[in-house]
Coordinates of C-alpha atoms in Angstrom, one line a residue:
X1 CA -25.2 95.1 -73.8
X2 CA -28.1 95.4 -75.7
X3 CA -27.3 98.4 -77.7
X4 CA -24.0 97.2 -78.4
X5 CA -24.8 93.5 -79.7
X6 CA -26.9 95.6 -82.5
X7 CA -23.7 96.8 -83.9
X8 CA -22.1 95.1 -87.2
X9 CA -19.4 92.3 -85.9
X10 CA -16.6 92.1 -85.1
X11 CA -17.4 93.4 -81.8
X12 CA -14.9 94.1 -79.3
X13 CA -14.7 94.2 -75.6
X14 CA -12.8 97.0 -73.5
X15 CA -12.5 96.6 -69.8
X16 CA -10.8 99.1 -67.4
X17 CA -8.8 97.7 -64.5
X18 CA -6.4 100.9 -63.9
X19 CA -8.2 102.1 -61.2
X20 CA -6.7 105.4 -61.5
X21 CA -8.9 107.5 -59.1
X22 CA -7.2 108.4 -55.8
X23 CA -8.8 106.6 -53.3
X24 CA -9.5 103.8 -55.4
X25 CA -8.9 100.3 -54.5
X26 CA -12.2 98.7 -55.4
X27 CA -10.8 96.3 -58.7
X28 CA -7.4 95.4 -57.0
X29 CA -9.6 93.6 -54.1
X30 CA -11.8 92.1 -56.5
X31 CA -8.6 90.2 -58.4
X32 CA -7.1 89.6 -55.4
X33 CA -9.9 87.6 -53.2
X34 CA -11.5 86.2 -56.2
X35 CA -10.6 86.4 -59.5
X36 CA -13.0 83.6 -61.0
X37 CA -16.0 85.5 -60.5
X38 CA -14.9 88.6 -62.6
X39 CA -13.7 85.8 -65.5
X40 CA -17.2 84.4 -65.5
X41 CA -18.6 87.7 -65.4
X42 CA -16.4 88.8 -68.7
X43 CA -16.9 85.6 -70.8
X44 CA -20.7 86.2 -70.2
X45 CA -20.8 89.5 -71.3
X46 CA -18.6 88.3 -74.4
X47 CA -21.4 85.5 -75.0
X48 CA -24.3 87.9 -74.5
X49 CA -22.9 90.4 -77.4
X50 CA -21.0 88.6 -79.8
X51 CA -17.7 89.5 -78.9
X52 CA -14.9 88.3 -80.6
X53 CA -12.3 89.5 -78.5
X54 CA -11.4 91.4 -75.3
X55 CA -8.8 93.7 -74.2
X56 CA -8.3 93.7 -70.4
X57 CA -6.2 97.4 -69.3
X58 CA -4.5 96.7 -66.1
X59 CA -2.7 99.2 -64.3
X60 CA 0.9 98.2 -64.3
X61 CA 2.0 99.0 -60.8
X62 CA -0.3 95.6 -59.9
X63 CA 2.3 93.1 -60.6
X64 CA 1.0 90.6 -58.6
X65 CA -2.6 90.7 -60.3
X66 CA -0.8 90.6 -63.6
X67 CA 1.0 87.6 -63.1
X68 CA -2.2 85.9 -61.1
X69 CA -4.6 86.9 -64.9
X70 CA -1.7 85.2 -66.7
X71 CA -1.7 82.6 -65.0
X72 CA -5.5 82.0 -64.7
X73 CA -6.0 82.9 -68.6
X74 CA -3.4 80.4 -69.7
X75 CA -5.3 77.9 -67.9
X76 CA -8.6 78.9 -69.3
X77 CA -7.6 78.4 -72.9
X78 CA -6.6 74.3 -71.9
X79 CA -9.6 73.8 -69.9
X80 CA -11.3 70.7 -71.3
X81 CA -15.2 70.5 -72.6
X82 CA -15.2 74.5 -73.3
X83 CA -17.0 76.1 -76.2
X84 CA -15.0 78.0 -78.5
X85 CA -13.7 81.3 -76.4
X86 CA -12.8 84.7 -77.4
X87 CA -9.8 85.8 -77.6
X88 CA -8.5 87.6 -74.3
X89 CA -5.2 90.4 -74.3
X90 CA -3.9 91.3 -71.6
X91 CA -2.6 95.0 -72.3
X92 CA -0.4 97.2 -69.6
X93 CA -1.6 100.6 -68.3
X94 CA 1.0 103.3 -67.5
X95 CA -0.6 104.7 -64.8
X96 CA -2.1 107.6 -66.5
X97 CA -5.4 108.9 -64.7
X98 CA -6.8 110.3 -68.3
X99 CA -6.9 106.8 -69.3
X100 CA -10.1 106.2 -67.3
X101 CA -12.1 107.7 -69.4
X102 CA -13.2 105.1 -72.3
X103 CA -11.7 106.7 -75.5
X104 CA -8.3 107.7 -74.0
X105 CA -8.0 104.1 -72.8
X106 CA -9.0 102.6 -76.2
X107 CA -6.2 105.0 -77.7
X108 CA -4.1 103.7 -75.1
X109 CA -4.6 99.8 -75.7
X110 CA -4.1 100.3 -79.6
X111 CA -0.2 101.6 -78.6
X112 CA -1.2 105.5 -79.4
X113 CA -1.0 108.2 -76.2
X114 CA -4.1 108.5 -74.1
X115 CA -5.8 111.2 -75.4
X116 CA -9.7 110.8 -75.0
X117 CA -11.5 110.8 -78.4
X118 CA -14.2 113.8 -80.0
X119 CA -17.7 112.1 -79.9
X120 CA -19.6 111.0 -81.6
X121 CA -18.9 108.9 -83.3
X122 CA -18.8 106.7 -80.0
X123 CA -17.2 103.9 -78.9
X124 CA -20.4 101.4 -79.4
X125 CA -20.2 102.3 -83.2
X126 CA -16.8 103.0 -83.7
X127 CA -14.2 101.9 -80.8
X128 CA -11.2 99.7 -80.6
X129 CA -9.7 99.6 -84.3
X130 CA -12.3 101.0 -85.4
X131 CA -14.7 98.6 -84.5
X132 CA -17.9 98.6 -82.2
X133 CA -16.8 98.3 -78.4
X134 CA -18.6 97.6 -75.7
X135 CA -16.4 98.9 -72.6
X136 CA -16.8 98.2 -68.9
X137 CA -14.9 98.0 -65.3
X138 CA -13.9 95.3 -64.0
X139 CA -16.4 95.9 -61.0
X140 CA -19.6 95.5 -63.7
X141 CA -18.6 92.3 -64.4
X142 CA -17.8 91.2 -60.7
X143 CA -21.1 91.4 -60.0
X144 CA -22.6 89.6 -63.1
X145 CA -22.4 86.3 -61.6
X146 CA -24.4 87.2 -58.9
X147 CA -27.5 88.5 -60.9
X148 CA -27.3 85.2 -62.9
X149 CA -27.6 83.0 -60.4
X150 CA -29.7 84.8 -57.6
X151 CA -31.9 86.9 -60.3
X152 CA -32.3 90.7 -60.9
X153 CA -35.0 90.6 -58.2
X154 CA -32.6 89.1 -55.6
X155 CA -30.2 91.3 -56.6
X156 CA -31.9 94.7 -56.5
X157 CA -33.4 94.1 -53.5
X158 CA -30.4 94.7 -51.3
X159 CA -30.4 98.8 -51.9
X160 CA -32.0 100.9 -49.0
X161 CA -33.8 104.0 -49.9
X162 CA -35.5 102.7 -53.1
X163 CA -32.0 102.6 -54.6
X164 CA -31.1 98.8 -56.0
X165 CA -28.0 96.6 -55.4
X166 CA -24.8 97.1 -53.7
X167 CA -22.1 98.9 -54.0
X168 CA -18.4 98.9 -53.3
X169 CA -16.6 101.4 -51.3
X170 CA -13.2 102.0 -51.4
X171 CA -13.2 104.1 -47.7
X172 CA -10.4 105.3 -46.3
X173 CA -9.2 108.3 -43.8
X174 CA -10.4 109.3 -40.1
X175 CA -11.8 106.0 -39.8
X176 CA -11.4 102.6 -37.3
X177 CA -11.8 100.4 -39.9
X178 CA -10.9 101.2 -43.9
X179 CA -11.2 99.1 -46.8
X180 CA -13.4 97.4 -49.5
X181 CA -17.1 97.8 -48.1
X182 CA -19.6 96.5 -50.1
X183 CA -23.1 98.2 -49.2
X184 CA -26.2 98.9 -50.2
X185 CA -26.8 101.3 -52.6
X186 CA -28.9 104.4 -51.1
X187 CA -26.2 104.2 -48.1
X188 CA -25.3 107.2 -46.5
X189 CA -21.6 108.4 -45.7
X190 CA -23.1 108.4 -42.0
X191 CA -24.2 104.9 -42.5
X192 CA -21.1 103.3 -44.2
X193 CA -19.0 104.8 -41.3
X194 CA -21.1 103.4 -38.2
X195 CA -22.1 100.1 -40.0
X196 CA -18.9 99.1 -42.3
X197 CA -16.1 101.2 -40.5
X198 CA -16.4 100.5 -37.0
X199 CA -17.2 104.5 -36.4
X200 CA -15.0 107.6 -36.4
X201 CA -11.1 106.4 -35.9
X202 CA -10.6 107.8 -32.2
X203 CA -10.1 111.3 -31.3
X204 CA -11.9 112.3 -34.3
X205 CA -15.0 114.1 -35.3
X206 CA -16.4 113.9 -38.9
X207 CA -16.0 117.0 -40.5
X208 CA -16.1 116.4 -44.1
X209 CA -15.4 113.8 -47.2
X210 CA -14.6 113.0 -50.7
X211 CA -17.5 110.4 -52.0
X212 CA -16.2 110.1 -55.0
X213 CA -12.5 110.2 -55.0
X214 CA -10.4 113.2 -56.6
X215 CA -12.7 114.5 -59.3
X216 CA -16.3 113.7 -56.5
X217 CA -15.7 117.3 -54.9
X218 CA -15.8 117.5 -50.9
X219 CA -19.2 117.8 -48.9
X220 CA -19.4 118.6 -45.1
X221 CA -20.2 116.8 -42.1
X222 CA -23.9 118.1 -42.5
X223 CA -24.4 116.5 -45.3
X224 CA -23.6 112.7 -43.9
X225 CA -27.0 111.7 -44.2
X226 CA -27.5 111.8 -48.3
X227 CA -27.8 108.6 -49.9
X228 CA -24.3 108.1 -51.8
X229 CA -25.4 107.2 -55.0
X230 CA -25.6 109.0 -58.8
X231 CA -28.4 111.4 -58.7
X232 CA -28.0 112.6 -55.3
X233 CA -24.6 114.1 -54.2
X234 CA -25.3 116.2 -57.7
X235 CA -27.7 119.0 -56.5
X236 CA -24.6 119.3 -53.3
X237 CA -22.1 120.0 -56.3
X238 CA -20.6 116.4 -55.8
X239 CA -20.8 113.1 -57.3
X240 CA -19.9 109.4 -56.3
X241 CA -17.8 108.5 -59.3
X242 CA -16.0 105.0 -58.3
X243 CA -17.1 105.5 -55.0
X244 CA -13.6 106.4 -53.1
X245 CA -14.7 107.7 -49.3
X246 CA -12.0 109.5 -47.9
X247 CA -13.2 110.8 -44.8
X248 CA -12.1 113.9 -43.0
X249 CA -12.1 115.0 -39.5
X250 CA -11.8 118.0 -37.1
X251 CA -7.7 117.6 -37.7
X252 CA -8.2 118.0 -41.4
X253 CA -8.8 120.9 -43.6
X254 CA -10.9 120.2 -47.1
X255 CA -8.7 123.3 -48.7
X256 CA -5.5 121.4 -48.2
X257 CA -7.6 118.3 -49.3
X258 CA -8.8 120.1 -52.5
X259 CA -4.8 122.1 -53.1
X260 CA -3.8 118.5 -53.3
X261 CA -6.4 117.3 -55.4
X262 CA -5.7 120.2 -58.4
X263 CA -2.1 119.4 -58.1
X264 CA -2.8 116.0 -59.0
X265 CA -4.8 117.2 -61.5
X266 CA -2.1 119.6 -62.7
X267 CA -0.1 116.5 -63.2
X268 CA -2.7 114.1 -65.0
X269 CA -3.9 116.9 -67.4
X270 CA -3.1 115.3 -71.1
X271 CA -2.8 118.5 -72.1
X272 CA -4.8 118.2 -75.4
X273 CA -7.3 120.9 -74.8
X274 CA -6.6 124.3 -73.5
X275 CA -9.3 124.8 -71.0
X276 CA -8.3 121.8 -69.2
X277 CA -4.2 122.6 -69.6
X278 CA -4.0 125.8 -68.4
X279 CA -7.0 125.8 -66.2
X280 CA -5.9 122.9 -63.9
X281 CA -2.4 125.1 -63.3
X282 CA -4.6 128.8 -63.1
X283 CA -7.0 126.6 -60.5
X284 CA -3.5 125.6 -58.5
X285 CA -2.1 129.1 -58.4
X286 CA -5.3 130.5 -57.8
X287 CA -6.2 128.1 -54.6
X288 CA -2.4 128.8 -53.1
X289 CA -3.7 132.0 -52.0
X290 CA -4.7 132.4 -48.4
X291 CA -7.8 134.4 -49.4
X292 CA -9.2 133.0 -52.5
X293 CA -10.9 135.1 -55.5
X294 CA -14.0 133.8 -55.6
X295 CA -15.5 135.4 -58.8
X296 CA -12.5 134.7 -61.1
X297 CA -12.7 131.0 -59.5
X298 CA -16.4 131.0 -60.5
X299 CA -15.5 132.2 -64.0
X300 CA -12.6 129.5 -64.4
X301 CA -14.9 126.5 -63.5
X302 CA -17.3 127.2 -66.2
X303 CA -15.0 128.1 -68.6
X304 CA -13.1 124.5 -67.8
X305 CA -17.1 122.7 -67.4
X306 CA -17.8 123.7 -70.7
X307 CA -15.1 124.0 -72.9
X308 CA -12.9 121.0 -71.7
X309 CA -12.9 117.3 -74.2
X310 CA -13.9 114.9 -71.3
X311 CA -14.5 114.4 -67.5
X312 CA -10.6 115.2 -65.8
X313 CA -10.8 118.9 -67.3
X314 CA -14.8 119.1 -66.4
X315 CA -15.2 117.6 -63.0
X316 CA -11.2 119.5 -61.6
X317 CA -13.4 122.5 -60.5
X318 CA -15.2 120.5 -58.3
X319 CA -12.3 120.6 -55.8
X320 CA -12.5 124.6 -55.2
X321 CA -16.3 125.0 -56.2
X322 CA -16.7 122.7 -53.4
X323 CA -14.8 124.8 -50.9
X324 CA -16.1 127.8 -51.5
X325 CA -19.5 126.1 -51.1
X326 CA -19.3 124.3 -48.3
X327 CA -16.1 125.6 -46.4
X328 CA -16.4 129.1 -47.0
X329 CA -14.6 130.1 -43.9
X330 CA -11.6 128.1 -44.4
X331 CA -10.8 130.7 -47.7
X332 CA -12.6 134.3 -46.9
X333 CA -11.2 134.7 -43.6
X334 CA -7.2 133.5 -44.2
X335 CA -7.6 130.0 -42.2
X336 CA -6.3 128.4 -45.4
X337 CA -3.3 129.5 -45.6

């Protein structure tokens, strides 16, 4: 917030609520069980950097927290014994996964397709209409009410593992209990199942998971006990993203989980930059094979990692780097077919 309250005014505010990563359900629970605290949350961040007005991108296909924001934002700008408020649109997302990333949603809200932006210049300096944007999800400022009133201390003390905070889970799958879980941070997959799921679902093993939705990649059982967090699924070729478990057993496969994941891809692609384009669809083709070609799906995924404009086009290959990592035999021996 700092950074961006350095910028030249008017400064704008961005905040993503389309919650567009399979898996993800993390925002809709938040609107849904209390809505006030992500209000306070947002007209604090406004007040701590100057903003004169904020754009809120909600995914369309929530029509019931559309019509709840309307209603609550109508009756914020009547409340008696306010300050003066900034001014807060309410702007409808299409659904479209590329418009996650910050600059394709910014595109988005000022009515142009969601195509993510060349940086720099970024979005702090030069954002919505051209202006300096500081852009968050809604989940940032859910928790913002929290750190006022209990302290940074308070709050940084729930993490296990040296890690700070919670988190929120969006778990779903082979478990007994899914839903929003909100843990500490420097939890492990192992963990989150036991103590927040009620255990395995029954008649099922763990065998696998996503931790970070679509784009997180797929680890194996064996590697339950990480700590879920940013800087430690990396070195397993993984990352927790919005934190979307989806948990796998023995009756599940992670090739059919990752075939499904690149056709989604295929299907989200915006299409503006080649490597992306036409490597989601080689990827596809590629992983239909029984027997995949391991060396020309190494080539593809750095080709895509380097080349490709934003995150859909370099965090796809996760999905088949990840198999060939971790489930080997599932692709060199036919038993993915």
């Amino acid at each position: 917030m700092a950074r961006g309250a350095r910028q030249p005014g008017p400064r704008l505010l961005a905040v993503n609520i389309d919650e567009g990563e399979p898996g993800t359900f993390k925002d809709r629970h938040f609107l849904e069980t209390d809505p006030h605290r992500f209000i306070e949350g947002l007209l604090i961040a406004c007040w701590a950097v100057g903003i004169e007005a904020a754009y809120l991108y909600l995914r369309d296909e929530y029509h019931g927290c559309r019509a709840m924001l309307q209603a609550e934002l109508a009756l914020l700008k009547v409340a008696p014994g306010l300050p003066p408020l900034p001014r807060i649109e309410l702007r409808r997302g299409a659904g479209a996964y590329i418009c996650g990333e910050e600059s394709a949603m910014i595109e988005s809200i000022e009515g142009k397709r969601g195509l993510p932006r060349l940086r720099p210049p970024y979005v702090a300096e030069v954002g919505l209409f051209g202006r300096p944007t500081l852009v968050h999800n809604l989940e940032t400022l859910h928790w913002v009410r929290d750190i006022v009133e209990g302290g940074a201390a308070a709050y940084a003390a729930r993490g296990r593992r040296g890690r700070s905070g919670l988190r929120s889970f969006s778990v779903s799958g082979r478990v007994k209990q899914p839903g929003l879980k909100r843990a500490p941070a420097g939890i492990t997959l192992r963990e989150l199942v036991d103590e927040f799921c009620g255990g395995m679902a029954e008649g099922h093993a763990l065998y696998g998971y996503l931790p970070g939705g679509a784009s997180g990649g797929i680890l194996p059982a064996s590697l339950a006990d990480v700590p879920l967090d940013f800087d430690t699924l990396q070195p397993h070729g993984a990352f927790i993203g919005s934190a979307a478990v989806i948990v796998l057993s023995q009756h599940d496969r992670a090739v059919d989980a990752a075939r499904n994941v690149m056709r989604f891809f295929v299907h989200e692609s915006c299409g503006q930059c080649t490597p992306c384009r036409v490597g989601t669809a080689k990827a596809a083709a590629l992983m239909a094979a029984p027997r995949w070609d391991a060396p020309l799906l190494g080539e593809l995924s750095q080709v895509m990692r380097d080349a490709s404009i934003c995150g859909l086009g370099q965090a796809a290959p996760n999905a088949f780097d990840s198999v060939l990592r971790h489930f080997p035999h599932e692709v060199s021996s036919g038993e993915g077919a």
